[in-house]
One Martini backbone bead per residue (centre of mass of N, CA, C, O) as a GRO file, in nm:
protein
  163
    1ALA     BB    1  -0.112   0.097   0.577
    2VAL     BB    2  -0.188   0.362   0.716
    3ARG     BB    3  -0.276   0.233   0.981
    4LEU     BB    4  -0.002   0.116   1.055
    5THR     BB    5   0.143   0.387   1.068
    6ALA     BB    6  -0.041   0.528   1.273
    7THR     BB    7   0.012   0.322   1.496
    8ALA     BB    8   0.325   0.352   1.507
    9LEU     BB    9   0.273   0.675   1.577
   10ALA     BB   10   0.033   0.716   1.774
   11LEU     BB   11  -0.244   0.817   1.622
   12GLU     BB   12  -0.525   0.881   1.808
   13ASP     BB   13  -0.671   1.141   1.639
   14LEU     BB   14  -0.753   0.974   1.405
   15GLU     BB   15  -0.997   1.009   1.155
   16LEU     BB   16  -1.213   0.762   1.042
   17LYS     BB   17  -1.352   0.691   0.712
   18GLU     BB   18  -1.565   0.503   0.560
   19VAL     BB   19  -1.561   0.348   0.230
   20ASP     BB   20  -1.792   0.233  -0.011
   21LEU     BB   21  -1.682   0.078  -0.286
   22LEU     BB   22  -1.913  -0.112  -0.390
   23SER     BB   23  -2.119   0.146  -0.405
   24GLY     BB   24  -1.941   0.411  -0.500
   25GLU     BB   25  -1.870   0.647  -0.302
   26GLN     BB   26  -1.600   0.755  -0.450
   27MET     BB   27  -1.790   0.875  -0.701
   28GLY     BB   28  -1.904   1.093  -0.556
   29PRO     BB   29  -1.922   1.432  -0.502
   30GLN     BB   30  -1.795   1.445  -0.217
   31TYR     BB   31  -1.533   1.288  -0.290
   32THR     BB   32  -1.449   1.435  -0.556
   33GLN     BB   33  -1.388   1.707  -0.419
   34ILE     BB   34  -1.120   1.581  -0.275
   35ASN     BB   35  -1.101   1.329  -0.508
   36PRO     BB   36  -1.077   1.290  -0.852
   37GLN     BB   37  -0.960   0.976  -0.843
   38HIS     BB   38  -1.124   0.794  -0.619
   39CYS     BB   39  -0.920   0.719  -0.400
   40VAL     BB   40  -0.785   0.499  -0.153
   41PRO     BB   41  -0.673   0.695   0.052
   42THR     BB   42  -0.767   1.008   0.221
   43LEU     BB   43  -0.620   1.303   0.331
   44VAL     BB   44  -0.751   1.534   0.581
   45GLU     BB   45  -0.583   1.854   0.671
   46ASP     BB   46  -0.760   2.081   0.659
   47ASP     BB   47  -0.626   2.214   0.353
   48PHE     BB   48  -0.499   1.927   0.332
   49ILE     BB   49  -0.461   1.703   0.047
   50LEU     BB   50  -0.407   1.336   0.037
   51TRP     BB   51  -0.308   1.076  -0.181
   52GLU     BB   52  -0.187   0.782  -0.157
   53SER     BB   53  -0.062   0.572   0.066
   54ARG     BB   54   0.247   0.622   0.041
   55ALA     BB   55   0.233   0.930   0.074
   56VAL     BB   56   0.089   0.931   0.345
   57MET     BB   57   0.301   0.781   0.508
   58ALA     BB   58   0.535   0.978   0.460
   59TYR     BB   59   0.396   1.220   0.583
   60LEU     BB   60   0.341   1.114   0.869
   61VAL     BB   61   0.635   1.075   0.943
   62GLY     BB   62   0.729   1.371   0.891
   63GLN     BB   63   0.506   1.510   1.080
   64TYR     BB   64   0.491   1.277   1.348
   65GLY     BB   65   0.766   1.177   1.383
   66ASP     BB   66   1.035   1.140   1.603
   67ASP     BB   67   1.153   0.989   1.361
   68ASP     BB   68   1.295   0.801   1.065
   69ALA     BB   69   1.254   0.486   1.082
   70LEU     BB   70   1.008   0.438   0.876
   71TYR     BB   71   1.166   0.683   0.693
   72PRO     BB   72   1.456   0.709   0.602
   73SER     BB   73   1.710   0.961   0.531
   74GLU     BB   74   1.904   0.782   0.424
   75PRO     BB   75   1.949   0.751   0.095
   76ARG     BB   76   1.990   0.437   0.058
   77ILE     BB   77   1.759   0.343   0.236
   78ARG     BB   78   1.533   0.505   0.107
   79ALA     BB   79   1.566   0.380  -0.173
   80LYS     BB   80   1.475   0.099  -0.081
   81VAL     BB   81   1.199   0.178   0.013
   82ASP     BB   82   1.103   0.303  -0.253
   83ARG     BB   83   1.135   0.054  -0.427
   84LEU     BB   84   0.918  -0.110  -0.270
   85LEU     BB   85   0.686   0.085  -0.310
   86TYR     BB   86   0.691   0.074  -0.622
   87PHE     BB   87   0.664  -0.227  -0.649
   88ASP     BB   88   0.397  -0.256  -0.508
   89MET     BB   89   0.237  -0.066  -0.700
   90GLY     BB   90   0.364  -0.130  -1.004
   91THR     BB   91   0.353  -0.456  -0.963
   92LEU     BB   92   0.204  -0.625  -0.751
   93TYR     BB   93  -0.072  -0.475  -0.740
   94HIS     BB   94  -0.112  -0.450  -1.041
   95ARG     BB   95  -0.122  -0.754  -1.102
   96TYR     BB   96  -0.349  -0.822  -0.915
   97SER     BB   97  -0.565  -0.632  -1.042
   98LYS     BB   98  -0.559  -0.766  -1.327
   99TYR     BB   99  -0.675  -1.033  -1.205
  100ALA     BB  100  -0.912  -0.964  -0.990
  101TYR     BB  101  -1.110  -0.748  -1.094
  102PRO     BB  102  -1.251  -0.907  -1.324
  103VAL     BB  103  -1.357  -1.125  -1.131
  104VAL     BB  104  -1.493  -0.960  -0.896
  105LEU     BB  105  -1.642  -0.718  -1.069
  106HIS     BB  106  -1.719  -0.905  -1.360
  107GLY     BB  107  -1.707  -1.231  -1.369
  108GLU     BB  108  -1.455  -1.331  -1.481
  109SER     BB  109  -1.212  -1.513  -1.594
  110PRO     BB  110  -0.923  -1.622  -1.521
  111ASP     BB  111  -0.583  -1.523  -1.594
  112SER     BB  112  -0.305  -1.718  -1.612
  113SER     BB  113  -0.093  -1.514  -1.721
  114VAL     BB  114  -0.125  -1.314  -1.483
  115LEU     BB  115  -0.061  -1.509  -1.253
  116GLU     BB  116   0.235  -1.548  -1.337
  117THR     BB  117   0.318  -1.250  -1.265
  118ILE     BB  118   0.268  -1.279  -0.965
  119HIS     BB  119   0.470  -1.502  -0.911
  120GLU     BB  120   0.712  -1.342  -1.000
  121ALA     BB  121   0.688  -1.113  -0.789
  122LEU     BB  122   0.694  -1.299  -0.539
  123GLY     BB  123   0.976  -1.408  -0.596
  124TRP     BB  124   1.128  -1.148  -0.569
  125LEU     BB  125   1.039  -1.083  -0.283
  126ASP     BB  126   1.149  -1.336  -0.150
  127ASN     BB  127   1.443  -1.277  -0.217
  128TRP     BB  128   1.469  -1.001  -0.077
  129LEU     BB  129   1.396  -1.098   0.205
  130GLY     BB  130   1.637  -1.301   0.222
  131GLU     BB  131   1.855  -1.049   0.173
  132SER     BB  132   1.808  -0.834   0.414
  133GLY     BB  133   1.924  -0.938   0.711
  134GLY     BB  134   1.628  -0.955   0.841
  135ASP     BB  135   1.287  -0.914   0.947
  136TRP     BB  136   1.281  -0.708   0.713
  137ALA     BB  137   1.293  -0.570   0.402
  138ILE     BB  138   1.564  -0.383   0.499
  139GLY     BB  139   1.593  -0.546   0.786
  140ASP     BB  140   1.575  -0.446   1.130
  141GLN     BB  141   1.365  -0.227   1.020
  142ILE     BB  142   1.072  -0.099   1.014
  143THR     BB  143   0.866   0.013   0.741
  144ILE     BB  144   0.656   0.136   0.503
  145ALA     BB  145   0.709  -0.103   0.318
  146ASP     BB  146   0.590  -0.316   0.507
  147HIS     BB  147   0.308  -0.199   0.519
  148SER     BB  148   0.247  -0.216   0.217
  149LEU     BB  149   0.306  -0.517   0.167
  150ALA     BB  150   0.114  -0.632   0.381
  151SER     BB  151  -0.144  -0.522   0.252
  152THR     BB  152  -0.121  -0.665  -0.018
  153LEU     BB  153  -0.096  -0.956   0.091
  154ALA     BB  154  -0.369  -0.948   0.242
  155THR     BB  155  -0.540  -0.904  -0.010
  156ILE     BB  156  -0.460  -1.158  -0.156
  157GLU     BB  157  -0.544  -1.354   0.067
  158ALA     BB  158  -0.851  -1.257   0.087
  159SER     BB  159  -0.915  -1.340  -0.229
  160ASP     BB  160  -0.850  -1.648  -0.284
  161ILE     BB  161  -0.597  -1.695  -0.437
  162ASP     BB  162  -0.438  -1.946  -0.615
  163LEU     BB  163  -0.084  -1.977  -0.540
   0.00000   0.00000   0.00000
């Protein structure tokens, strides 16, 4: 999601460092020094450190955007973007992680009751997208909510979960 936002902002001098999550690189002392929560991505800009992809996207738009199209300042539109960002993190991705992490990381059997909650969340999202009145989640303008949702949906797709 952050890469999508950085690309949309044409941030060509953004230095990306890959973190090997499967080997636990994010748990090591070097990473923990900048991010005690061990999550990715983490933005380091001089003495400013920020993590959580949705916060990083909002910061990048505010700091480097020529306008606020990706994260509109109009309160009602921004509230809709925020709602979808929070839905993505707190509902859609959360439900996906409850289903996939035990299977992928621990070899456990899939929990069909959790899969049902993913279907429920995807149904809500499908309805909202149909009601948006445009090509994007909030309407005619792409926002960081689209970047976030696209990343989560791509993760779900890549994990080969039978939905």
